[in-house]
Short mmCIF file of C-alpha atoms and ligand atoms in Angstrom, two decimals:
data_model
loop_
_atom_site.label_atom_id
_atom_site.label_comp_id
_atom_site.label_asym_id
_atom_site.label_seq_id
_atom_site.Cartn_x
_atom_site.Cartn_y
_atom_site.Cartn_z
CA MET A 1 14.04 -3.77 18.59
CA HIS A 2 11.30 -1.39 17.49
CA ILE A 3 11.59 2.07 19.06
CA VAL A 4 8.86 4.67 19.54
CA ALA A 5 9.32 8.10 21.13
CA GLU A 6 6.17 10.13 21.76
CA HIS A 7 6.23 13.85 22.58
CA LEU A 8 9.55 13.80 24.44
CA THR A 9 10.31 17.03 26.23
CA LYS A 10 13.29 17.77 28.44
CA SER A 11 14.45 20.97 30.12
CA PHE A 12 17.62 21.71 32.04
CA GLY A 13 16.57 24.52 34.39
CA ARG A 14 14.71 26.94 32.16
CA PHE A 15 16.43 25.76 28.99
CA GLN A 16 14.41 23.42 26.77
CA ALA A 17 16.88 20.95 25.27
CA THR A 18 14.17 18.74 23.67
CA ARG A 19 10.77 19.99 22.55
CA ASP A 20 7.94 17.60 21.74
CA VAL A 21 10.05 15.11 19.81
CA SER A 22 8.22 12.08 18.35
CA PHE A 23 9.62 9.39 16.10
CA GLU A 24 9.62 5.72 15.32
CA VAL A 25 12.57 3.49 14.38
CA GLU A 26 11.84 0.16 12.76
CA SER A 27 13.66 -2.90 13.97
CA GLY A 28 17.07 -3.45 12.37
CA LYS A 29 17.31 0.03 10.82
CA LEU A 30 20.25 2.39 11.03
CA VAL A 31 19.04 5.89 11.76
CA GLY A 32 21.18 9.02 11.72
CA LEU A 33 20.44 11.87 14.14
CA LEU A 34 21.80 14.94 12.45
CA GLY A 35 21.91 18.57 13.46
CA PRO A 36 24.06 21.46 14.63
CA SER A 37 25.90 21.50 17.94
CA GLY A 38 23.69 22.06 20.97
CA GLY A 39 20.54 20.97 19.11
CA GLY A 40 19.70 18.21 21.54
CA LYS A 41 21.01 15.03 19.86
CA THR A 42 22.89 13.65 22.86
CA THR A 43 19.95 14.50 25.13
CA ILE A 44 17.65 12.36 22.96
CA LEU A 45 20.09 9.42 23.09
CA ARG A 46 20.47 9.76 26.85
CA MET A 47 16.68 9.66 27.31
CA LEU A 48 16.45 6.51 25.20
CA ALA A 49 19.23 4.96 27.29
CA GLY A 50 17.55 5.95 30.56
CA LEU A 51 20.44 8.21 31.60
CA GLU A 52 18.16 11.23 31.49
CA GLU A 53 14.48 11.25 32.46
CA PRO A 54 12.10 13.08 30.09
CA ASP A 55 9.91 15.76 31.72
CA SER A 56 7.06 14.42 29.65
CA GLY A 57 6.54 11.95 26.84
CA VAL A 58 6.74 8.21 26.45
CA ILE A 59 9.44 5.82 25.20
CA ARG A 60 8.42 2.35 23.99
CA PHE A 61 10.68 -0.56 23.09
CA ASP A 62 8.77 -3.25 21.18
CA GLY A 63 5.54 -1.71 22.43
CA ARG A 64 6.52 -1.71 26.16
CA ILE A 65 6.77 1.63 27.95
CA VAL A 66 10.31 1.78 29.38
CA ASN A 67 10.25 5.22 31.04
CA GLN A 68 10.63 3.69 34.50
CA GLN A 69 13.13 1.01 33.49
CA PRO A 70 16.69 1.53 34.76
CA PRO A 71 19.42 1.92 32.10
CA ARG A 72 21.05 -1.47 32.65
CA GLU A 73 17.76 -3.30 32.05
CA ARG A 74 17.02 -1.58 28.75
CA GLY A 75 19.26 -3.79 26.61
CA ILE A 76 21.20 -0.90 25.12
CA GLY A 77 24.80 -0.62 23.91
CA PHE A 78 26.10 2.94 24.04
CA VAL A 79 29.24 4.39 22.46
CA PHE A 80 29.48 7.84 24.01
CA GLN A 81 30.67 11.05 22.42
CA ASN A 82 34.48 11.25 23.02
CA TYR A 83 34.26 8.01 24.89
CA ALA A 84 37.55 6.82 26.34
CA LEU A 85 38.31 3.14 26.77
CA PHE A 86 39.48 1.81 30.12
CA ARG A 87 43.10 2.94 29.84
CA HIS A 88 44.73 0.22 31.89
CA MET A 89 42.80 -2.62 30.29
CA SER A 90 43.81 -4.48 27.15
CA VAL A 91 41.64 -4.58 24.04
CA TRP A 92 40.45 -8.02 25.12
CA ASP A 93 39.53 -6.92 28.68
CA ASN A 94 37.80 -3.77 27.44
CA ILE A 95 35.54 -5.85 25.20
CA ALA A 96 34.96 -8.43 27.93
CA PHE A 97 34.01 -5.81 30.53
CA GLY A 98 30.22 -5.88 30.11
CA LEU A 99 30.19 -9.67 30.06
CA THR A 100 32.19 -9.86 33.29
CA VAL A 101 29.70 -7.49 34.91
CA GLN A 102 26.90 -9.81 33.73
CA LYS A 103 28.78 -12.70 35.42
CA ARG A 104 28.99 -14.81 32.28
CA THR A 105 31.18 -17.93 32.49
CA LYS A 106 34.80 -17.82 31.36
CA ALA A 107 34.00 -20.01 28.37
CA GLN A 108 31.10 -17.78 27.28
CA ILE A 109 33.24 -14.67 27.61
CA LYS A 110 36.05 -16.23 25.61
CA GLU A 111 33.72 -17.20 22.80
CA ARG A 112 31.89 -13.87 22.61
CA VAL A 113 35.01 -11.67 22.79
CA GLY A 114 36.65 -13.88 20.13
CA GLU A 115 33.65 -13.34 17.83
CA LEU A 116 33.74 -9.59 18.31
CA ILE A 117 37.51 -9.34 17.75
CA GLU A 118 36.88 -11.11 14.46
CA LEU A 119 33.87 -8.96 13.55
CA THR A 120 35.67 -5.70 14.24
CA GLY A 121 38.91 -6.74 12.54
CA LEU A 122 41.02 -6.43 15.70
CA SER A 123 42.74 -9.82 15.53
CA GLY A 124 46.33 -9.64 16.70
CA LEU A 125 45.68 -6.56 18.84
CA GLU A 126 44.01 -8.32 21.79
CA ARG A 127 46.82 -7.64 24.28
CA ARG A 128 47.41 -4.01 23.33
CA LEU A 129 46.46 -1.15 25.62
CA PRO A 130 44.33 1.71 24.25
CA HIS A 131 47.30 4.09 23.87
CA GLN A 132 48.97 1.53 21.57
CA LEU A 133 46.08 1.76 19.07
CA SER A 134 45.17 4.21 16.31
CA GLY A 135 42.05 6.35 16.74
CA GLY A 136 40.10 4.16 14.32
CA GLN A 137 41.12 0.98 16.13
CA ARG A 138 40.09 2.50 19.46
CA GLN A 139 36.65 3.32 18.09
CA ARG A 140 36.29 -0.24 16.89
CA VAL A 141 37.13 -1.49 20.39
CA ALA A 142 34.49 0.86 21.83
CA PHE A 143 32.02 -0.48 19.28
CA ALA A 144 32.88 -4.12 20.11
CA ARG A 145 32.58 -3.40 23.82
CA ALA A 146 29.10 -1.90 23.32
CA LEU A 147 28.02 -4.91 21.24
CA ALA A 148 29.44 -7.56 23.60
CA PRO A 149 26.42 -8.03 25.92
CA GLU A 150 24.20 -8.46 22.81
CA PRO A 151 22.14 -5.30 23.19
CA GLN A 152 18.96 -4.90 21.18
CA LEU A 153 19.55 -1.23 20.51
CA LEU A 154 22.88 0.40 19.77
CA LEU A 155 23.34 4.13 20.38
CA LEU A 156 26.43 5.74 18.87
CA ASP A 157 27.12 9.37 19.75
CA GLU A 158 29.48 10.83 17.16
CA PRO A 159 31.66 7.73 17.22
CA PHE A 160 34.11 9.12 14.67
CA ALA A 161 34.30 12.74 15.81
CA ALA A 162 37.96 12.59 16.79
CA ILE A 163 39.18 10.75 13.72
CA ASP A 164 40.76 12.24 10.61
CA ALA A 165 38.75 12.53 7.40
CA LYS A 166 40.17 9.61 5.44
CA VAL A 167 40.00 6.98 8.21
CA ARG A 168 36.58 8.32 9.09
CA LYS A 169 35.31 7.53 5.59
CA GLU A 170 36.63 3.98 5.81
CA LEU A 171 35.13 3.51 9.25
CA ARG A 172 31.67 4.61 8.24
CA THR A 173 31.54 2.13 5.37
CA TRP A 174 32.77 -0.49 7.80
CA LEU A 175 30.15 0.53 10.37
CA LYS A 176 27.30 0.29 7.88
CA GLU A 177 28.37 -3.16 6.71
CA THR A 178 28.99 -4.45 10.24
CA ILE A 179 25.65 -3.22 11.56
CA ALA A 180 23.88 -4.79 8.58
CA ARG A 181 25.62 -8.08 9.37
CA VAL A 182 24.68 -7.98 13.07
CA GLY A 183 21.15 -6.74 12.20
CA ILE A 184 20.84 -4.51 15.27
CA THR A 185 18.64 -1.39 15.49
CA THR A 186 21.06 1.52 15.64
CA ILE A 187 20.78 5.26 16.23
CA PHE A 188 23.84 7.14 15.21
CA VAL A 189 24.54 10.82 16.00
CA THR A 190 26.62 13.03 13.77
CA HIS A 191 26.77 16.66 12.76
CA ASP A 192 28.37 15.73 9.46
CA GLN A 193 25.67 15.65 6.77
CA GLU A 194 27.79 13.63 4.36
CA GLU A 195 28.31 10.96 7.01
CA ALA A 196 24.58 10.77 7.77
CA VAL A 197 23.62 10.60 4.09
CA GLU A 198 26.11 7.81 3.38
CA VAL A 199 25.50 5.66 6.42
CA ALA A 200 21.86 5.96 7.43
CA ASP A 201 18.71 4.25 6.18
CA ARG A 202 16.77 7.19 7.56
CA ILE A 203 17.77 10.58 8.92
CA MET A 204 16.26 12.72 11.65
CA ILE A 205 17.20 16.39 11.53
CA ILE A 206 17.35 17.91 15.03
CA HIS A 207 17.44 21.68 15.40
CA GLN A 208 16.94 23.72 18.59
CA GLY A 209 15.45 20.75 20.41
CA ARG A 210 12.92 19.95 17.69
CA LEU A 211 12.71 17.19 15.15
CA GLU A 212 12.59 19.22 11.93
CA GLN A 213 12.27 16.33 9.52
CA HIS A 214 12.48 12.55 9.44
CA GLY A 215 12.88 10.55 6.24
CA THR A 216 15.23 8.76 3.89
CA PRO A 217 18.34 10.74 2.93
CA LEU A 218 17.05 11.11 -0.63
CA ASP A 219 13.60 12.22 0.50
CA ILE A 220 15.10 14.86 2.78
CA TYR A 221 17.39 16.12 0.05
CA LYS A 222 14.58 16.28 -2.53
CA HIS A 223 11.78 17.53 -0.30
CA PRO A 224 13.19 19.60 2.55
CA GLN A 225 10.20 20.72 4.63
CA THR A 226 11.82 23.76 6.20
CA PRO A 227 14.39 26.32 5.04
CA PHE A 228 16.66 25.06 7.81
CA VAL A 229 16.63 21.51 6.46
CA ALA A 230 17.21 22.74 2.91
CA GLY A 231 20.22 24.67 4.14
CA PHE A 232 21.56 21.83 6.23
CA ILE A 233 21.37 18.97 3.72
CA GLY A 234 23.14 19.95 0.52
CA GLU A 235 24.27 23.41 -0.54
CA SER A 236 21.79 26.21 -1.05
CA VAL A 237 21.11 29.93 -1.05
CA GLN A 238 18.00 31.69 0.12
CA LEU A 239 16.10 34.41 -1.77
CA ASP A 240 13.67 36.61 0.13
CA ASP A 241 11.22 37.25 -2.67
CA ALA A 242 10.64 34.48 -5.21
CA SER A 243 7.94 36.46 -7.04
CA ARG A 244 10.70 38.47 -8.78
CA LEU A 245 12.11 35.43 -10.54
CA ARG A 246 11.33 34.89 -14.21
CA GLY A 247 9.50 31.65 -14.83
CA PHE A 248 8.31 31.47 -11.22
CA ALA A 249 6.51 34.82 -10.75
CA GLU A 250 3.08 33.35 -11.51
CA ASP A 251 3.39 30.60 -8.92
CA ALA A 252 5.25 32.38 -6.15
CA PRO A 253 3.37 34.65 -3.72
CA ALA A 254 5.26 37.86 -2.94
CA SER A 255 5.93 36.86 0.66
CA ALA A 256 7.43 33.45 -0.14
CA ARG A 257 11.06 32.63 0.55
CA ALA A 258 12.87 30.52 -1.98
CA ILE A 259 15.75 28.11 -1.53
CA VAL A 260 17.87 27.33 -4.58
CA ARG A 261 20.51 24.63 -4.84
CA PRO A 262 23.57 24.98 -7.11
CA GLU A 263 22.47 21.83 -8.95
CA PHE A 264 19.28 23.64 -10.02
CA LEU A 265 21.15 26.37 -11.91
CA GLU A 266 22.83 26.94 -15.23
CA ILE A 267 25.23 29.88 -15.22
CA GLY A 268 26.85 31.16 -18.38
CA ARG A 269 26.77 33.37 -21.43
CA GLN A 270 23.64 33.38 -23.58
CA ALA A 271 24.86 30.69 -26.00
CA GLU A 272 25.64 28.31 -23.14
CA ILE A 273 22.19 28.43 -21.53
CA SER A 274 19.57 25.91 -22.62
CA HIS A 275 16.60 28.34 -22.33
CA PRO A 276 17.98 31.89 -22.29
CA SER A 277 14.50 33.46 -22.30
CA ALA A 278 13.71 31.80 -18.98
CA ALA A 279 16.90 33.05 -17.31
CA GLU A 280 17.75 35.90 -14.94
CA ARG A 281 20.37 38.45 -15.86
CA GLY A 282 23.23 38.96 -13.46
CA THR A 283 26.82 39.92 -12.80
CA VAL A 284 29.45 37.49 -11.61
CA ALA A 285 30.43 38.43 -8.05
CA SER A 286 33.03 35.75 -7.35
CA VAL A 287 34.55 32.61 -8.83
CA TYR A 288 36.26 29.93 -6.71
CA PHE A 289 38.08 26.80 -7.84
CA ARG A 290 36.61 23.86 -5.88
CA GLY A 291 38.83 21.06 -7.10
CA THR A 292 36.44 19.47 -9.60
CA TYR A 293 34.31 22.52 -10.57
CA TRP A 294 34.09 26.31 -10.38
CA GLN A 295 31.83 27.77 -7.73
CA VAL A 296 30.31 30.92 -9.16
CA GLU A 297 28.34 33.59 -7.30
CA VAL A 298 26.10 35.83 -9.37
CA GLU A 299 24.35 39.00 -8.27
CA THR A 300 20.86 39.24 -9.80
CA GLU A 301 17.87 41.52 -9.17
CA ALA A 302 16.27 38.82 -7.10
CA GLY A 303 19.36 38.28 -4.95
CA ARG A 304 22.68 36.50 -4.93
CA LEU A 305 22.74 33.02 -6.47
CA LEU A 306 25.35 30.31 -6.11
CA GLY A 307 26.04 27.76 -8.82
CA HIS A 308 28.63 25.35 -10.17
CA ARG A 309 30.31 25.48 -13.53
CA SER A 310 32.24 22.72 -15.23
CA LEU A 311 36.01 23.09 -15.62
CA GLU A 312 35.46 22.24 -19.31
CA GLN A 313 33.54 25.50 -19.85
CA PRO A 314 35.31 28.81 -20.53
CA GLU A 315 36.38 30.53 -17.34
CA LEU A 316 34.20 33.32 -15.92
CA HIS A 317 35.52 36.35 -14.03
CA PRO A 318 34.04 38.76 -11.49
CA GLY A 319 32.20 41.53 -13.32
CA ASP A 320 31.17 39.36 -16.30
CA GLU A 321 27.56 39.77 -17.42
CA VAL A 322 25.89 36.36 -17.44
CA LEU A 323 22.55 34.62 -17.48
CA VAL A 324 21.35 32.33 -14.70
CA LEU A 325 18.68 29.79 -15.52
CA ILE A 326 16.94 28.52 -12.39
CA HIS A 327 15.38 25.18 -13.24
CA ARG A 328 13.77 24.54 -9.89
CA LEU A 329 13.36 26.01 -6.43
CA TYR A 330 11.86 25.21 -3.07
CA LEU A 331 9.29 27.68 -1.84
CA TYR A 332 8.40 28.31 1.80
CA ASN A 333 5.73 30.47 3.42
CA ASP A 334 3.34 30.31 6.38
CA GLN A 335 1.11 27.84 4.56
CA GLY A 336 3.85 25.30 3.96
CA HIS A 337 6.33 24.40 1.27
CA LYS A 338 6.44 23.22 -2.34
CA THR A 339 8.85 22.58 -5.17
CA LEU A 340 8.41 24.71 -8.31
CA GLU A 341 9.74 24.18 -11.81
CA ASN A 342 10.60 27.09 -14.11
CA ARG A 343 7.51 27.60 -16.33
CA LEU A 344 9.24 29.49 -19.14
CA LYS A 345 11.53 26.53 -19.70
CA PHE A 346 8.53 24.66 -21.07
CA ASP A 347 7.43 27.54 -23.30
CA PRO A 348 7.22 26.14 -26.86
CA LEU A 349 7.95 29.53 -28.46
CA PRO A 350 10.65 31.17 -26.38
CA VAL A 351 10.94 34.92 -26.80
CA HIS A 352 14.59 35.68 -27.52
CA ILE A 353 16.25 38.50 -25.65
N1 ATP B 401 23.07 18.33 32.06
C1 ATP B 401 22.82 19.49 31.44
N2 ATP B 401 22.60 20.62 32.13
C2 ATP B 401 22.31 21.79 31.50
N3 ATP B 401 22.22 21.92 30.17
C3 ATP B 401 22.44 20.84 29.43
C4 ATP B 401 22.76 19.56 30.01
N4 ATP B 401 22.91 18.68 29.01
C5 ATP B 401 22.71 19.35 27.85
N5 ATP B 401 22.43 20.65 28.10
C6 ATP B 401 22.13 21.68 27.10
O1 ATP B 401 21.12 21.18 26.23
C7 ATP B 401 21.39 21.52 24.89
C8 ATP B 401 21.44 20.27 24.04
O2 ATP B 401 22.59 19.55 24.40
P1 ATP B 401 23.00 18.22 23.67
O3 ATP B 401 24.21 17.72 24.34
O4 ATP B 401 21.83 17.31 23.60
O5 ATP B 401 23.34 18.76 22.20
P2 ATP B 401 23.98 18.00 20.95
O6 ATP B 401 23.01 18.15 19.84
O7 ATP B 401 24.37 16.63 21.36
O8 ATP B 401 25.26 18.90 20.66
P3 ATP B 401 26.73 18.46 20.14
O9 ATP B 401 26.61 18.25 18.67
O10 ATP B 401 27.57 19.67 20.46
O11 ATP B 401 27.15 17.24 20.90
C9 ATP B 401 22.69 22.31 24.91
O12 ATP B 401 22.39 23.68 24.85
C10 ATP B 401 23.33 21.95 26.23
O13 ATP B 401 24.12 23.00 26.72
MG1 MG B 402 26.19 15.69 21.55
#
């Protein structure tokens, strides 16, 4: 099903939970709604499902306006945040629930539940009660139950929030593959950026009730349109005055804020830096072991920068004088945003310092 939301706004009392949110989801796509707690993600899902009425704005499914349509007629499967299964019902009966409500025949129910047990890898567990299942298995039952009545849109609100990190990783790969197999349009809420980046075809970043950016995970990572998005997807630090940076001074107006990612930096002694003349000077403020690399913080005149250093390179220590070459940065001001490359890096005759 093709989904369009136009200018959705929703307040609870005087608090605006959703502000002028517009988006489009193509049929069959898996979209991640990502953002910090309280940003309005669940509210958006609940409006799509018809559980909350927007104050203004329009929702269209396949071109039809559904604002007035009751939830049960919208053809939606919903796995709620922290959703509990029916505790006294077996796996089988939980999955069959929606079909029983729809008054399907016994034979139809048997066939459909059997298919879903197969699809979700729950064979052998049909007679178990929810408390006899692992967290991951329970989530798969919730997923199967939502899919049972053959919805055209699946809404998943942090389906893996209560599950430990390792199982969660397995489940999200499973979810992506299963949704691709079923071919159902899916909107998936998470506040875990790694989860969104791995699972979703497209991501919507929700912050303080607004849709900050909508795009493919790669597009959002490479071209964050706001400092918030840059900070939320990937690691970064912010510098208040980019015009003080060597190699960028010509292109950066004094008022512009810069966002720099660790991947855009080289940190080291002069001989280790590819273009020392294009680098900032600084002092190492801290060094942390991060398992597969060193995380190094350097104090420079333009501000504090954060970079990674390979474990193969000689160790750095707080207080060491180093150079920091910034290859690239994102620049933001009132006029908009752009990505800048270090000009001095391309200087054919570098001036040695
Ligand atoms: N029924 C309600 N009455 C009053 N305020 C509400 C109601 N539902 C949500 N809110 C408020 O609206 C804001 C957005 O809530 P929402 O549940 O959509 O956030 P969320 O992005 O899903 O957060 P989380 O990641 O914590 O689940 C919050 O500040 C919340 O307190
Ligand atoms: Mg929520």
